[in-house]
Coordinates of C-alpha atoms and ligand atoms in Angstrom, one line a residue:
M26 CA -116.6 206.3 201.1
G27 CA -114.3 202.9 201.7
I28 CA -112.0 201.8 198.0
R29 CA -111.7 197.7 198.9
I30 CA -108.9 196.3 196.1
T31 CA -110.1 192.2 195.9
P32 CA -107.8 190.4 193.3
S33 CA -108.8 187.9 191.4
I34 CA -106.6 185.1 190.9
L35 CA -108.2 183.5 187.5
N36 CA -104.6 184.3 186.1
A37 CA -102.3 183.2 189.4
N38 CA -101.2 179.9 189.5
L39 CA -104.0 177.7 190.8
A40 CA -102.3 175.0 191.7
A41 CA -101.0 176.8 194.6
L42 CA -103.6 179.0 195.3
N43 CA -102.7 179.7 198.7
A44 CA -99.2 180.9 198.3
E45 CA -100.8 182.8 196.1
I46 CA -102.5 184.9 198.4
A47 CA -100.2 185.3 200.2
R48 CA -98.5 187.5 197.3
I49 CA -101.5 190.7 198.6
P50 CA -100.9 190.8 202.0
S51 CA -102.6 194.2 201.2
A52 CA -105.8 193.4 198.9
D53 CA -108.6 193.7 201.3
A54 CA -110.5 190.6 199.6
V55 CA -110.1 187.8 197.4
H56 CA -111.9 187.3 194.1
L57 CA -112.1 183.7 193.5
D58 CA -114.2 183.2 190.3
V59 CA -116.0 180.0 189.8
M60 CA -118.0 178.7 186.4
D61 CA -119.4 175.6 185.5
N62 CA -118.8 175.8 181.8
R63 CA -123.1 176.6 181.1
F64 CA -123.9 179.9 182.9
V65 CA -120.5 181.3 181.3
P66 CA -118.1 179.7 178.8
N67 CA -114.7 178.5 180.8
L68 CA -113.9 175.9 183.8
T69 CA -112.0 176.5 186.4
F70 CA -113.4 175.1 190.2
G71 CA -115.8 174.4 192.3
L72 CA -116.4 173.9 196.2
P73 CA -114.3 172.1 197.8
M74 CA -111.8 173.9 196.3
V75 CA -113.2 177.6 198.2
Q76 CA -112.9 174.8 201.1
S77 CA -109.3 174.2 200.3
V78 CA -108.3 177.8 200.7
R79 CA -110.4 178.6 203.3
A80 CA -109.0 176.2 205.4
G81 CA -105.6 178.5 204.2
T82 CA -106.2 181.8 204.5
D83 CA -107.8 184.3 206.7
K84 CA -108.3 186.6 204.2
M85 CA -111.7 187.8 203.7
L86 CA -112.8 185.4 200.2
D87 CA -115.6 187.0 197.7
V88 CA -116.4 184.0 195.5
H89 CA -117.9 185.4 192.5
L90 CA -120.4 182.9 191.8
M91 CA -120.5 182.5 187.4
I92 CA -123.1 179.5 187.3
A93 CA -126.0 177.8 186.5
E94 CA -128.1 176.9 189.1
V95 CA -127.0 179.4 191.6
D96 CA -130.1 178.9 193.7
R97 CA -129.0 175.5 194.8
W98 CA -125.2 176.2 194.8
A99 CA -124.8 179.6 196.5
P100 CA -125.3 178.5 200.0
G101 CA -122.7 176.0 200.5
F102 CA -119.7 178.8 199.9
A103 CA -121.1 180.4 203.2
E104 CA -121.8 178.1 204.9
A105 CA -117.3 176.5 203.9
G106 CA -116.7 180.4 205.4
A107 CA -116.9 182.8 201.8
E108 CA -117.8 186.0 203.8
S109 CA -118.8 187.3 200.6
V110 CA -121.1 185.1 197.3
T111 CA -121.9 186.8 194.3
F112 CA -124.7 185.3 192.1
H113 CA -125.6 186.6 188.8
V114 CA -129.1 187.8 188.6
E115 CA -129.5 186.0 185.3
A116 CA -129.0 182.6 187.2
S117 CA -131.2 182.6 190.2
E118 CA -134.6 182.1 190.0
A119 CA -135.1 183.3 193.6
P120 CA -132.6 186.1 194.3
V121 CA -134.5 187.4 197.2
K122 CA -135.2 184.1 198.8
L123 CA -131.2 183.3 197.9
A124 CA -130.4 186.6 199.1
R125 CA -131.5 186.7 202.8
E126 CA -130.3 182.5 203.0
L127 CA -127.1 184.1 202.1
R128 CA -127.6 186.6 205.3
A129 CA -128.9 184.5 207.1
L130 CA -125.9 181.9 207.1
G131 CA -123.3 185.0 208.0
A132 CA -122.0 185.7 204.8
R133 CA -122.8 189.3 202.9
A134 CA -125.2 189.2 199.9
S135 CA -124.0 190.4 196.2
M136 CA -125.8 190.7 193.6
G137 CA -124.0 190.2 190.0
L138 CA -124.8 192.1 186.1
R139 CA -123.7 190.9 182.9
P140 CA -122.7 193.9 181.0
A141 CA -126.8 193.2 179.4
T142 CA -128.7 193.5 182.7
P143 CA -130.0 196.8 183.7
I144 CA -130.0 197.3 187.4
E145 CA -133.2 199.5 187.7
P146 CA -135.3 196.7 187.5
Y147 CA -133.2 196.0 191.1
A148 CA -133.5 198.6 192.3
D149 CA -136.6 198.0 195.0
L150 CA -134.4 194.6 195.1
L151 CA -130.9 196.3 196.7
G152 CA -132.2 196.8 200.6
E153 CA -131.1 192.6 200.6
L154 CA -128.0 193.4 199.1
D155 CA -124.6 194.2 201.0
M156 CA -123.1 194.4 197.3
V157 CA -124.3 194.7 193.6
L158 CA -121.2 193.4 191.0
L159 CA -121.2 195.8 187.8
M160 CA -119.1 193.8 185.1
T161 CA -116.8 195.3 183.6
V162 CA -116.8 192.5 180.5
E163 CA -118.3 190.0 179.5
P164 CA -118.2 187.2 182.0
G165 CA -115.7 184.2 181.8
F166 CA -112.1 185.4 181.3
G167 CA -109.4 187.5 182.5
G168 CA -107.4 189.6 180.0
Q169 CA -110.4 191.3 178.7
S170 CA -109.7 195.1 177.7
F171 CA -112.5 197.0 179.9
L172 CA -116.6 197.7 178.2
D173 CA -116.6 201.8 178.6
I174 CA -119.7 201.8 177.6
M175 CA -120.8 200.6 181.1
L176 CA -119.6 203.8 182.6
P177 CA -122.8 205.2 182.6
K178 CA -124.3 201.9 184.7
I179 CA -122.2 202.2 186.9
R180 CA -123.1 206.1 187.6
R181 CA -127.0 205.4 187.5
T182 CA -125.9 202.1 190.5
R183 CA -124.7 204.4 192.4
A184 CA -127.1 206.9 192.4
L185 CA -130.0 204.1 193.2
L186 CA -127.4 202.8 195.3
D187 CA -127.1 205.7 197.2
A188 CA -131.4 206.5 197.5
K189 CA -131.1 203.6 199.3
G190 CA -128.9 204.4 202.1
G191 CA -127.3 201.9 204.0
D192 CA -123.2 200.4 202.7
I193 CA -124.2 198.6 200.2
W194 CA -120.8 198.4 198.7
L195 CA -120.9 198.6 194.1
Q196 CA -117.4 196.2 192.8
V197 CA -116.5 196.5 189.1
D198 CA -115.0 193.1 187.7
G199 CA -112.9 192.9 184.2
G200 CA -110.2 195.6 183.2
I201 CA -109.1 196.8 186.2
S202 CA -106.3 198.2 185.4
A203 CA -103.9 201.7 187.0
D204 CA -105.3 203.1 184.0
T205 CA -108.9 202.3 184.0
I206 CA -109.9 202.2 187.2
E207 CA -109.8 206.0 187.6
R208 CA -112.7 206.3 185.4
C209 CA -114.5 203.1 187.5
A210 CA -114.1 204.8 191.1
E211 CA -115.3 208.1 189.4
A212 CA -118.6 206.8 188.2
G213 CA -119.0 206.1 191.6
A214 CA -117.0 202.0 191.9
D215 CA -116.0 201.4 195.5
T216 CA -114.7 197.8 195.1
F217 CA -112.3 196.3 192.3
V218 CA -112.1 193.7 191.1
A219 CA -108.9 193.3 189.8
G220 CA -106.5 190.2 188.4
S221 CA -104.2 189.9 185.6
A222 CA -103.7 193.7 186.2
V223 CA -102.7 191.9 189.5
Y224 CA -101.4 188.6 189.1
S225 CA -98.8 189.6 185.7
A226 CA -96.7 191.7 187.8
A227 CA -93.3 191.2 188.9
D228 CA -94.8 193.0 192.9
P229 CA -98.7 191.5 192.7
D230 CA -99.0 193.6 195.9
A231 CA -97.2 197.1 194.8
V232 CA -100.5 196.9 191.8
V233 CA -102.6 196.0 194.7
R234 CA -101.5 199.1 197.1
A235 CA -100.7 201.2 193.3
L236 CA -104.9 200.8 192.7
K237 CA -106.0 201.2 196.2
S238 CA -104.2 204.7 196.1
S239 CA -105.3 206.2 193.0
A240 CA -109.1 205.3 193.6
E241 CA -108.6 207.0 196.9
G242 CA -107.4 209.4 195.4
V243 CA -110.3 209.9 193.5
A244 CA -113.2 209.3 196.3
A245 CA -111.7 212.3 198.3
G246 CA -111.7 215.0 195.1
G247 CA -108.6 214.4 194.1
Ligands
DX5_12 C1 -114.1 187.6 184.5 C2 -113.8 187.7 185.6 C3 -113.4 188.4 186.8 C4 -111.9 187.9 186.3 C5 -110.9 189.6 185.6 O1 -115.2 186.5 183.8 O2 -114.8 187.2 186.9 O3 -113.4 188.6 188.2 O4 -111.1 187.3 187.1 O5 -109.9 189.6 185.5 P1 -108.7 190.5 185.1 O6 -109.1 191.9 185.6 O7 -108.2 190.6 183.8 O8 -110.4 191.5 184.0
ZN13 ZN1 -114.6 188.0 188.5

């Protein structure tokens, strides 16, 4: 199982995003948190910002849409060249249609779940997806404490993905740090968003490398 670290720039300098991305060469992708003050009580940036970031980096862009009416907006991010687009199932009218649209545009289709949203009702949809994002904090803000109560859901999601077969990534987002990443990897996550843990450090790339080696150690059975 591959391990991927996908740092969130939410706590980086948003006025110099491409420079901030250049500080994490070891990252497998950069995680861009789009918020609309409707789906979550916070506002960040939208499509024009993602387009500008795209123009300035070859890094894989992992766009996390925390927005209402996501069926209408998500395809534009795939058209802008984001390699992965996550929509929240709570905000989507037609998740299967949307996932197919994203894939048709050449992006990886990813479905996000808030902490209180169960995975089981969506078991039959998993084959339409390239990634499932499980929130391990309430979406909206960086720097919150990891919710340990999410570990059983990570385990159950891993079991459903294994039963489905294929290579659907399982991403966790919120409160991931040196203290929590191993628990998540043990539970079956393979793709890790880390925001404040990475960008509050003097050497963000060293944190990315350390997180990766911790998770890989667990995945290797160490
Ligand atoms: C929160 C965002 C996260 C956030 C993670 O709603 O989706 O991606 O930036 O930040 P940390 O790692 O600080 O919890
Ligand atoms: Zn996120």
